[in-house]
Structure formats: structure tokens, C-alpha cells
């Protein structure tokens, strides 16, 4: 695996063909998790993927589409179109440098612009396959680990467990809600998260454990690698026909 700590000579010797780009967010995560939670989780996740693929691990893009949290202090965000343009610029520079695959690892559900962006990139950039991996890659097996697989959207059991696994020193105590209500997630198109939740989180952080976080991260890594390898093999088979 190569990172920004390596020299250009190291890149020349290794000649990597795969780059991994983690994308996080800087936004509120209730009273118990830091605003950089998505960056920390996706950075850890992407590093494990990059090690398995012997890829070039790019730095986390930290500030992304978090406008739904803008009323909370510490949140910083980009317009969705700006994020799409940044990803396109990165992809074009990697294509120019001879990379064959770009793996985008997305740690924030609000970065919805990434899906149409990578679809367009895969039509426009010859020779570069762009693959999007996001947290949904582990949803099918979340029931193996988590007590709550519904209404655990933000800073709940899932994210708090993973943070307890990778950065326990940053996990505090969530405020117990007087009236825990779950609105449809689409309401974030119309209201800020602070208007829909009492303490900024959407889920069950009180159910989080370090063991759940470790097991869930293992599932996310395994499922991501499985999808990446399937897509690469399918692309290879299509090119040989």
C-alpha cells in the first residue's frame, strides 16, 4: 500500500493501478461523538481496503455534503455539485497518471451526489473504472451484529460501536431523549437534523459496544472487497470479449 507519505520514486517502482479515495464529512454527531466521526470511520475502513488491494490510499476528503446539519455548531459543508466536481477532478488526474481503478469509499449518507457522479465517470473516462463503496455495503449483514437495524441512521448503535472500536477515547455519553421519535429520513430534505432529533443523533447509541464495532467493521471490509473483486472481474471479462 502507498500513501502520501511515499515519494514519487516509490510510486514509479510500485506502479500501482488502484487508488482508494475515502470521503467523510464534518458534521454534528450528537453530544457523544466528534464532528469528524465520518472522517475517522471512513479513513480506517478505506485503509483496510487499500491494504488488501495493495493500492494507493489517498487522504480523506473531509468536508462534503452536510447541509442537513448546518444548524449545529462545528458542521462545515460543500454544495453537492462542488463535491461532484472535486471527485471528477480527482478521477481525471488518476486516469492521466495511468490508474485503472478508483475505489471511492463513502462514509456519509448525505453524499448522494456520488452515485450519479461515478455513473457518468464510468461513461466518460476510458480505461478508468470507478467503483463506489458506501456504508450500505454492510446493511445485509447488520442484523448479525446490531440490535437495531431500523431507525439507526446517524450517530446511533452502528456508528457509536465502530467509534468505540477505533477511537474509544473520543466517545462520550449520549443525552437520553425525553421523547425519542423517528421521522421519515426524507424529512431531511425539508428540515435540519436539529429540528428532527433532540440531541442530533438518530438511533440507539446506548446499545453500542466495542465488540459490535469490531465485528461490523470486519463485515464492511469483507463485503466491500467482495463487491470490488466481482466488479473488476466482470469488467475484465467484458473487455476480453
PDB file of C-alpha atoms in Angstrom:
ATOM      1  CA  UNK A   1       0.000   0.000   0.000  1.00  0.00           C
ATOM      2  CA  UNK A   2       1.195   3.505  -0.848  1.00  0.00           C
ATOM      3  CA  UNK A   3       0.149   6.774   0.787  1.00  0.00           C
ATOM      4  CA  UNK A   4       1.036  10.461   0.571  1.00  0.00           C
ATOM      5  CA  UNK A   5       3.985   9.660   2.853  1.00  0.00           C
ATOM      6  CA  UNK A   6       5.704   7.873  -0.051  1.00  0.00           C
ATOM      7  CA  UNK A   7       7.918   9.523  -2.667  1.00  0.00           C
ATOM      8  CA  UNK A   8       7.291   9.724  -6.387  1.00  0.00           C
ATOM      9  CA  UNK A   9      10.159   7.226  -6.824  1.00  0.00           C
ATOM     10  CA  UNK A  10       8.260   4.730  -4.677  1.00  0.00           C
ATOM     11  CA  UNK A  11       5.263   5.175  -6.969  1.00  0.00           C
ATOM     12  CA  UNK A  12       7.451   4.628 -10.020  1.00  0.00           C
ATOM     13  CA  UNK A  13       8.788   1.368  -8.579  1.00  0.00           C
ATOM     14  CA  UNK A  14       5.435   0.030  -7.375  1.00  0.00           C
ATOM     15  CA  UNK A  15       3.382   1.259 -10.372  1.00  0.00           C
ATOM     16  CA  UNK A  16       0.030   0.917  -8.547  1.00  0.00           C
ATOM     17  CA  UNK A  17      -3.083   0.626 -10.716  1.00  0.00           C
ATOM     18  CA  UNK A  18      -5.694   1.027  -7.974  1.00  0.00           C
ATOM     19  CA  UNK A  19      -6.396   4.167  -5.926  1.00  0.00           C
ATOM     20  CA  UNK A  20      -8.681   4.318  -2.889  1.00  0.00           C
ATOM     21  CA  UNK A  21     -10.366   7.637  -2.085  1.00  0.00           C
ATOM     22  CA  UNK A  22     -12.143   7.913   1.305  1.00  0.00           C
ATOM     23  CA  UNK A  23     -14.843  10.561   1.611  1.00  0.00           C
ATOM     24  CA  UNK A  24     -16.116  11.638   5.019  1.00  0.00           C
ATOM     25  CA  UNK A  25     -17.973  14.620   6.471  1.00  0.00           C
ATOM     26  CA  UNK A  26     -17.587  17.255   9.164  1.00  0.00           C
ATOM     27  CA  UNK A  27     -20.908  17.440  10.967  1.00  0.00           C
ATOM     28  CA  UNK A  28     -22.525  17.100  14.357  1.00  0.00           C
ATOM     29  CA  UNK A  29     -22.883  13.599  15.807  1.00  0.00           C
ATOM     30  CA  UNK A  30     -24.828  14.367  18.964  1.00  0.00           C
ATOM     31  CA  UNK A  31     -23.260  15.048  22.354  1.00  0.00           C
ATOM     32  CA  UNK A  32     -21.250  11.827  22.407  1.00  0.00           C
ATOM     33  CA  UNK A  33     -19.283  11.686  19.132  1.00  0.00           C
ATOM     34  CA  UNK A  34     -16.914  14.192  17.445  1.00  0.00           C
ATOM     35  CA  UNK A  35     -17.849  16.176  14.338  1.00  0.00           C
ATOM     36  CA  UNK A  36     -15.155  14.248  12.459  1.00  0.00           C
ATOM     37  CA  UNK A  37     -16.754  10.850  13.112  1.00  0.00           C
ATOM     38  CA  UNK A  38     -17.416  10.085   9.435  1.00  0.00           C
ATOM     39  CA  UNK A  39     -13.835  11.011   8.515  1.00  0.00           C
ATOM     40  CA  UNK A  40     -12.381   8.787  11.222  1.00  0.00           C
ATOM     41  CA  UNK A  41     -14.564   5.798  10.367  1.00  0.00           C
ATOM     42  CA  UNK A  42     -14.105   6.018   6.609  1.00  0.00           C
ATOM     43  CA  UNK A  43     -10.369   6.602   6.981  1.00  0.00           C
ATOM     44  CA  UNK A  44      -9.970   3.379   8.973  1.00  0.00           C
ATOM     45  CA  UNK A  45     -12.250   1.457   6.620  1.00  0.00           C
ATOM     46  CA  UNK A  46     -10.522   2.693   3.470  1.00  0.00           C
ATOM     47  CA  UNK A  47      -7.076   1.901   4.859  1.00  0.00           C
ATOM     48  CA  UNK A  48      -8.042  -1.707   5.464  1.00  0.00           C
ATOM     49  CA  UNK A  49      -9.405  -1.976   1.923  1.00  0.00           C
ATOM     50  CA  UNK A  50      -6.314  -0.359   0.422  1.00  0.00           C
ATOM     51  CA  UNK A  51      -4.000  -2.723   2.309  1.00  0.00           C
ATOM     52  CA  UNK A  52      -5.836  -5.744   0.953  1.00  0.00           C
ATOM     53  CA  UNK A  53      -5.672  -4.384  -2.606  1.00  0.00           C
ATOM     54  CA  UNK A  54      -2.095  -3.064  -2.288  1.00  0.00           C
ATOM     55  CA  UNK A  55      -3.488   0.239  -3.566  1.00  0.00           C
ATOM     56  CA  UNK A  56      -2.671   3.939  -3.317  1.00  0.00           C
ATOM     57  CA  UNK A  57      -4.579   5.234  -0.303  1.00  0.00           C
ATOM     58  CA  UNK A  58      -5.488   8.875  -0.869  1.00  0.00           C
ATOM     59  CA  UNK A  59      -6.210  11.270   2.020  1.00  0.00           C
ATOM     60  CA  UNK A  60      -9.775  11.546   3.273  1.00  0.00           C
ATOM     61  CA  UNK A  61     -11.846  14.283   1.653  1.00  0.00           C
ATOM     62  CA  UNK A  62     -13.208  15.695   4.930  1.00  0.00           C
ATOM     63  CA  UNK A  63     -15.701  18.457   4.089  1.00  0.00           C
ATOM     64  CA  UNK A  64     -18.618  17.256   1.979  1.00  0.00           C
ATOM     65  CA  UNK A  65     -22.430  17.458   1.713  1.00  0.00           C
ATOM     66  CA  UNK A  66     -23.655  18.081   5.260  1.00  0.00           C
ATOM     67  CA  UNK A  67     -26.144  20.881   4.743  1.00  0.00           C
ATOM     68  CA  UNK A  68     -28.778  18.879   6.661  1.00  0.00           C
ATOM     69  CA  UNK A  69     -26.713  19.504   9.828  1.00  0.00           C
ATOM     70  CA  UNK A  70     -25.894  23.168   9.221  1.00  0.00           C
ATOM     71  CA  UNK A  71     -27.723  24.476  12.298  1.00  0.00           C
ATOM     72  CA  UNK A  72     -25.368  22.543  14.581  1.00  0.00           C
ATOM     73  CA  UNK A  73     -22.106  24.199  15.614  1.00  0.00           C
ATOM     74  CA  UNK A  74     -18.967  22.692  14.106  1.00  0.00           C
ATOM     75  CA  UNK A  75     -20.657  21.477  10.923  1.00  0.00           C
ATOM     76  CA  UNK A  76     -18.978  22.572   7.671  1.00  0.00           C
ATOM     77  CA  UNK A  77     -20.294  21.604   4.243  1.00  0.00           C
ATOM     78  CA  UNK A  78     -19.958  21.880   0.481  1.00  0.00           C
ATOM     79  CA  UNK A  79     -22.683  22.172  -2.126  1.00  0.00           C
ATOM     80  CA  UNK A  80     -23.422  18.766  -3.636  1.00  0.00           C
ATOM     81  CA  UNK A  81     -22.319  19.916  -7.092  1.00  0.00           C
ATOM     82  CA  UNK A  82     -18.984  21.058  -5.652  1.00  0.00           C
ATOM     83  CA  UNK A  83     -18.325  17.615  -4.203  1.00  0.00           C
ATOM     84  CA  UNK A  84     -19.205  16.006  -7.523  1.00  0.00           C
ATOM     85  CA  UNK A  85     -16.742  18.307  -9.302  1.00  0.00           C
ATOM     86  CA  UNK A  86     -13.969  17.527  -6.808  1.00  0.00           C
ATOM     87  CA  UNK A  87     -14.408  13.790  -7.300  1.00  0.00           C
ATOM     88  CA  UNK A  88     -14.405  14.205 -11.067  1.00  0.00           C
ATOM     89  CA  UNK A  89     -11.167  16.208 -10.950  1.00  0.00           C
ATOM     90  CA  UNK A  90      -9.520  13.528  -8.791  1.00  0.00           C
ATOM     91  CA  UNK A  91     -10.681  10.786 -11.169  1.00  0.00           C
ATOM     92  CA  UNK A  92      -9.379  12.626 -14.235  1.00  0.00           C
ATOM     93  CA  UNK A  93      -5.968  13.176 -12.634  1.00  0.00           C
ATOM     94  CA  UNK A  94      -5.713   9.489 -11.720  1.00  0.00           C
ATOM     95  CA  UNK A  95      -6.717   8.472 -15.247  1.00  0.00           C
ATOM     96  CA  UNK A  96      -3.986  10.735 -16.637  1.00  0.00           C
ATOM     97  CA  UNK A  97      -1.488   9.093 -14.285  1.00  0.00           C
ATOM     98  CA  UNK A  98      -2.372   5.632 -15.616  1.00  0.00           C
ATOM     99  CA  UNK A  99      -4.559   4.263 -12.838  1.00  0.00           C
ATOM    100  CA  UNK A 100      -7.079   1.630 -13.905  1.00  0.00           C
ATOM    101  CA  UNK A 101      -9.409   1.582 -10.894  1.00  0.00           C
ATOM    102  CA  UNK A 102     -10.611   4.231  -8.476  1.00  0.00           C
ATOM    103  CA  UNK A 103     -12.369   2.934  -5.373  1.00  0.00           C
ATOM    104  CA  UNK A 104     -14.436   5.640  -3.684  1.00  0.00           C
ATOM    105  CA  UNK A 105     -15.214   4.720  -0.070  1.00  0.00           C
ATOM    106  CA  UNK A 106     -18.037   6.918   1.190  1.00  0.00           C
ATOM    107  CA  UNK A 107     -18.668   7.305   4.896  1.00  0.00           C
ATOM    108  CA  UNK A 108     -21.573   9.759   4.822  1.00  0.00           C
ATOM    109  CA  UNK A 109     -25.088   9.008   3.581  1.00  0.00           C
ATOM    110  CA  UNK A 110     -25.690  12.646   2.666  1.00  0.00           C
ATOM    111  CA  UNK A 111     -23.160  12.429  -0.171  1.00  0.00           C
ATOM    112  CA  UNK A 112     -25.878  11.264  -2.557  1.00  0.00           C
ATOM    113  CA  UNK A 113     -24.235  13.148  -5.446  1.00  0.00           C
ATOM    114  CA  UNK A 114     -21.550  10.440  -5.639  1.00  0.00           C
ATOM    115  CA  UNK A 115     -23.818   7.875  -7.286  1.00  0.00           C
ATOM    116  CA  UNK A 116     -24.683   9.897 -10.433  1.00  0.00           C
ATOM    117  CA  UNK A 117     -21.115  11.211 -10.462  1.00  0.00           C
ATOM    118  CA  UNK A 118     -19.490   7.784 -10.709  1.00  0.00           C
ATOM    119  CA  UNK A 119     -22.072   6.612 -13.235  1.00  0.00           C
ATOM    120  CA  UNK A 120     -21.072   9.495 -15.500  1.00  0.00           C
ATOM    121  CA  UNK A 121     -17.357   8.939 -14.876  1.00  0.00           C
ATOM    122  CA  UNK A 122     -17.645   5.322 -15.969  1.00  0.00           C
ATOM    123  CA  UNK A 123     -19.107   6.503 -19.274  1.00  0.00           C
ATOM    124  CA  UNK A 124     -16.660   9.361 -19.807  1.00  0.00           C
ATOM    125  CA  UNK A 125     -13.231   8.171 -18.674  1.00  0.00           C
ATOM    126  CA  UNK A 126     -11.839   5.403 -20.865  1.00  0.00           C
ATOM    127  CA  UNK A 127      -9.577   2.981 -19.066  1.00  0.00           C
ATOM    128  CA  UNK A 128     -10.573   4.015 -15.541  1.00  0.00           C
ATOM    129  CA  UNK A 129     -13.228   2.050 -13.664  1.00  0.00           C
ATOM    130  CA  UNK A 130     -14.687   3.984 -10.733  1.00  0.00           C
ATOM    131  CA  UNK A 131     -16.361   1.926  -8.012  1.00  0.00           C
ATOM    132  CA  UNK A 132     -18.478   3.399  -5.230  1.00  0.00           C
ATOM    133  CA  UNK A 133     -18.489   1.674  -1.840  1.00  0.00           C
ATOM    134  CA  UNK A 134     -20.669   3.136   0.889  1.00  0.00           C
ATOM    135  CA  UNK A 135     -21.953   2.082   4.290  1.00  0.00           C
ATOM    136  CA  UNK A 136     -24.924   0.299   2.710  1.00  0.00           C
ATOM    137  CA  UNK A 137     -22.486  -2.441   1.690  1.00  0.00           C
ATOM    138  CA  UNK A 138     -22.846  -3.932   5.182  1.00  0.00           C
ATOM    139  CA  UNK A 139     -26.596  -3.478   5.621  1.00  0.00           C
ATOM    140  CA  UNK A 140     -27.480  -7.016   4.559  1.00  0.00           C
ATOM    141  CA  UNK A 141     -25.490  -8.470   7.437  1.00  0.00           C
ATOM    142  CA  UNK A 142     -26.020  -5.775  10.065  1.00  0.00           C
ATOM    143  CA  UNK A 143     -28.569  -7.990  11.800  1.00  0.00           C
ATOM    144  CA  UNK A 144     -25.729 -10.383  12.649  1.00  0.00           C
ATOM    145  CA  UNK A 145     -24.252  -7.734  14.929  1.00  0.00           C
ATOM    146  CA  UNK A 146     -26.663  -4.919  15.713  1.00  0.00           C
ATOM    147  CA  UNK A 147     -29.774  -4.978  17.880  1.00  0.00           C
ATOM    148  CA  UNK A 148     -31.368  -2.217  15.816  1.00  0.00           C
ATOM    149  CA  UNK A 149     -31.275  -2.337  12.023  1.00  0.00           C
ATOM    150  CA  UNK A 150     -34.147   0.134  11.548  1.00  0.00           C
ATOM    151  CA  UNK A 151     -34.134   3.783  12.595  1.00  0.00           C
ATOM    152  CA  UNK A 152     -30.425   3.711  13.373  1.00  0.00           C
ATOM    153  CA  UNK A 153     -29.380   6.332  10.848  1.00  0.00           C
ATOM    154  CA  UNK A 154     -26.915   8.746  12.449  1.00  0.00           C
ATOM    155  CA  UNK A 155     -24.613   8.506  15.487  1.00  0.00           C
ATOM    156  CA  UNK A 156     -26.629   5.570  16.781  1.00  0.00           C
ATOM    157  CA  UNK A 157     -25.725   2.000  17.687  1.00  0.00           C
ATOM    158  CA  UNK A 158     -23.816   1.364  14.446  1.00  0.00           C
ATOM    159  CA  UNK A 159     -21.583   4.455  14.307  1.00  0.00           C
ATOM    160  CA  UNK A 160     -21.061   4.637  18.054  1.00  0.00           C
ATOM    161  CA  UNK A 161     -20.000   0.985  18.157  1.00  0.00           C
ATOM    162  CA  UNK A 162     -17.434   1.497  15.404  1.00  0.00           C
ATOM    163  CA  UNK A 163     -16.063   4.597  17.137  1.00  0.00           C
ATOM    164  CA  UNK A 164     -15.786   2.612  20.382  1.00  0.00           C
ATOM    165  CA  UNK A 165     -13.695   0.116  18.407  1.00  0.00           C
ATOM    166  CA  UNK A 166     -11.362   2.513  16.563  1.00  0.00           C
ATOM    167  CA  UNK A 167     -11.328   5.617  18.812  1.00  0.00           C
ATOM    168  CA  UNK A 168     -12.791   4.796  22.242  1.00  0.00           C
ATOM    169  CA  UNK A 169     -11.106   7.874  23.726  1.00  0.00           C
ATOM    170  CA  UNK A 170     -13.397  10.092  21.629  1.00  0.00           C
ATOM    171  CA  UNK A 171     -16.717   8.515  22.640  1.00  0.00           C
ATOM    172  CA  UNK A 172     -18.748  10.310  25.291  1.00  0.00           C
ATOM    173  CA  UNK A 173     -22.186   9.886  26.818  1.00  0.00           C
ATOM    174  CA  UNK A 174     -25.257  10.451  24.664  1.00  0.00           C
ATOM    175  CA  UNK A 175     -28.098  12.514  26.074  1.00  0.00           C
ATOM    176  CA  UNK A 176     -31.115  10.319  26.770  1.00  0.00           C
ATOM    177  CA  UNK A 177     -34.076  11.756  24.799  1.00  0.00           C
ATOM    178  CA  UNK A 178     -37.248  12.678  26.621  1.00  0.00           C
ATOM    179  CA  UNK A 179     -39.262  11.706  23.539  1.00  0.00           C
ATOM    180  CA  UNK A 180     -37.442   9.506  21.029  1.00  0.00           C
ATOM    181  CA  UNK A 181     -39.242   9.932  17.705  1.00  0.00           C
ATOM    182  CA  UNK A 182     -38.182   8.805  14.259  1.00  0.00           C
ATOM    183  CA  UNK A 183     -39.410  10.782  11.283  1.00  0.00           C
ATOM    184  CA  UNK A 184     -39.061   9.503   7.706  1.00  0.00           C
ATOM    185  CA  UNK A 185     -35.472  10.066   6.599  1.00  0.00           C
ATOM    186  CA  UNK A 186     -36.703  12.051   3.587  1.00  0.00           C
ATOM    187  CA  UNK A 187     -37.725  14.792   6.030  1.00  0.00           C
ATOM    188  CA  UNK A 188     -34.061  15.860   5.941  1.00  0.00           C
ATOM    189  CA  UNK A 189     -34.882  17.372   2.541  1.00  0.00           C
ATOM    190  CA  UNK A 190     -37.127  19.849   4.363  1.00  0.00           C
ATOM    191  CA  UNK A 191     -35.822  20.174   7.927  1.00  0.00           C
ATOM    192  CA  UNK A 192     -32.460  20.354   9.642  1.00  0.00           C
ATOM    193  CA  UNK A 193     -31.388  17.365  11.726  1.00  0.00           C
ATOM    194  CA  UNK A 194     -31.567  19.547  14.831  1.00  0.00           C
ATOM    195  CA  UNK A 195     -35.284  20.045  14.139  1.00  0.00           C
ATOM    196  CA  UNK A 196     -35.923  16.306  13.881  1.00  0.00           C
ATOM    197  CA  UNK A 197     -33.807  14.991  16.742  1.00  0.00           C
ATOM    198  CA  UNK A 198     -33.407  16.050  20.355  1.00  0.00           C
ATOM    199  CA  UNK A 199     -29.628  15.613  20.640  1.00  0.00           C
ATOM    200  CA  UNK A 200     -28.582  15.311  16.990  1.00  0.00           C
ATOM    201  CA  UNK A 201     -28.393  11.530  16.858  1.00  0.00           C
ATOM    202  CA  UNK A 202     -30.873   9.264  15.104  1.00  0.00           C
ATOM    203  CA  UNK A 203     -30.759   5.789  16.588  1.00  0.00           C
ATOM    204  CA  UNK A 204     -29.724   3.888  19.694  1.00  0.00           C
ATOM    205  CA  UNK A 205     -26.206   4.839  20.851  1.00  0.00           C
ATOM    206  CA  UNK A 206     -26.884   3.378  24.290  1.00  0.00           C
ATOM    207  CA  UNK A 207     -26.802  -0.083  22.696  1.00  0.00           C
ATOM    208  CA  UNK A 208     -23.300   0.364  21.256  1.00  0.00           C
ATOM    209  CA  UNK A 209     -20.332  -1.812  22.269  1.00  0.00           C
ATOM    210  CA  UNK A 210     -16.730  -2.122  21.123  1.00  0.00           C
ATOM    211  CA  UNK A 211     -17.290  -5.750  20.119  1.00  0.00           C
ATOM    212  CA  UNK A 212     -20.168  -4.780  17.842  1.00  0.00           C
ATOM    213  CA  UNK A 213     -17.989  -2.143  16.234  1.00  0.00           C
ATOM    214  CA  UNK A 214     -15.153  -4.573  15.575  1.00  0.00           C
ATOM    215  CA  UNK A 215     -17.460  -7.195  14.081  1.00  0.00           C
ATOM    216  CA  UNK A 216     -19.341  -4.642  11.967  1.00  0.00           C
ATOM    217  CA  UNK A 217     -16.123  -3.184  10.578  1.00  0.00           C
ATOM    218  CA  UNK A 218     -14.942  -6.675   9.612  1.00  0.00           C
ATOM    219  CA  UNK A 219     -18.211  -7.212   7.729  1.00  0.00           C
ATOM    220  CA  UNK A 220     -17.898  -3.861   5.951  1.00  0.00           C
ATOM    221  CA  UNK A 221     -14.354  -4.628   4.835  1.00  0.00           C
ATOM    222  CA  UNK A 222     -15.194  -8.157   3.679  1.00  0.00           C
ATOM    223  CA  UNK A 223     -18.325  -7.094   1.785  1.00  0.00           C
ATOM    224  CA  UNK A 224     -16.554  -4.161   0.158  1.00  0.00           C
ATOM    225  CA  UNK A 225     -13.678  -6.331  -1.051  1.00  0.00           C
ATOM    226  CA  UNK A 226     -16.077  -8.942  -2.344  1.00  0.00           C
ATOM    227  CA  UNK A 227     -18.009  -6.365  -4.387  1.00  0.00           C
ATOM    228  CA  UNK A 228     -14.829  -4.729  -5.714  1.00  0.00           C
ATOM    229  CA  UNK A 229     -13.385  -8.036  -6.881  1.00  0.00           C
ATOM    230  CA  UNK A 230     -16.645  -9.099  -8.525  1.00  0.00           C
ATOM    231  CA  UNK A 231     -16.910  -5.832 -10.449  1.00  0.00           C
ATOM    232  CA  UNK A 232     -13.264  -5.926 -11.525  1.00  0.00           C
ATOM    233  CA  UNK A 233     -13.597  -9.498 -12.734  1.00  0.00           C
ATOM    234  CA  UNK A 234     -16.752  -8.667 -14.659  1.00  0.00           C
ATOM    235  CA  UNK A 235     -15.049  -5.660 -16.286  1.00  0.00           C
ATOM    236  CA  UNK A 236     -12.074  -7.849 -17.231  1.00  0.00           C
ATOM    237  CA  UNK A 237     -14.336 -10.497 -18.768  1.00  0.00           C
ATOM    238  CA  UNK A 238     -16.256  -7.865 -20.757  1.00  0.00           C
ATOM    239  CA  UNK A 239     -13.034  -6.393 -22.121  1.00  0.00           C
ATOM    240  CA  UNK A 240     -11.801  -9.797 -23.288  1.00  0.00           C
ATOM    241  CA  UNK A 241     -14.907 -10.424 -25.403  1.00  0.00           C
TER     242      UNK A 241
END
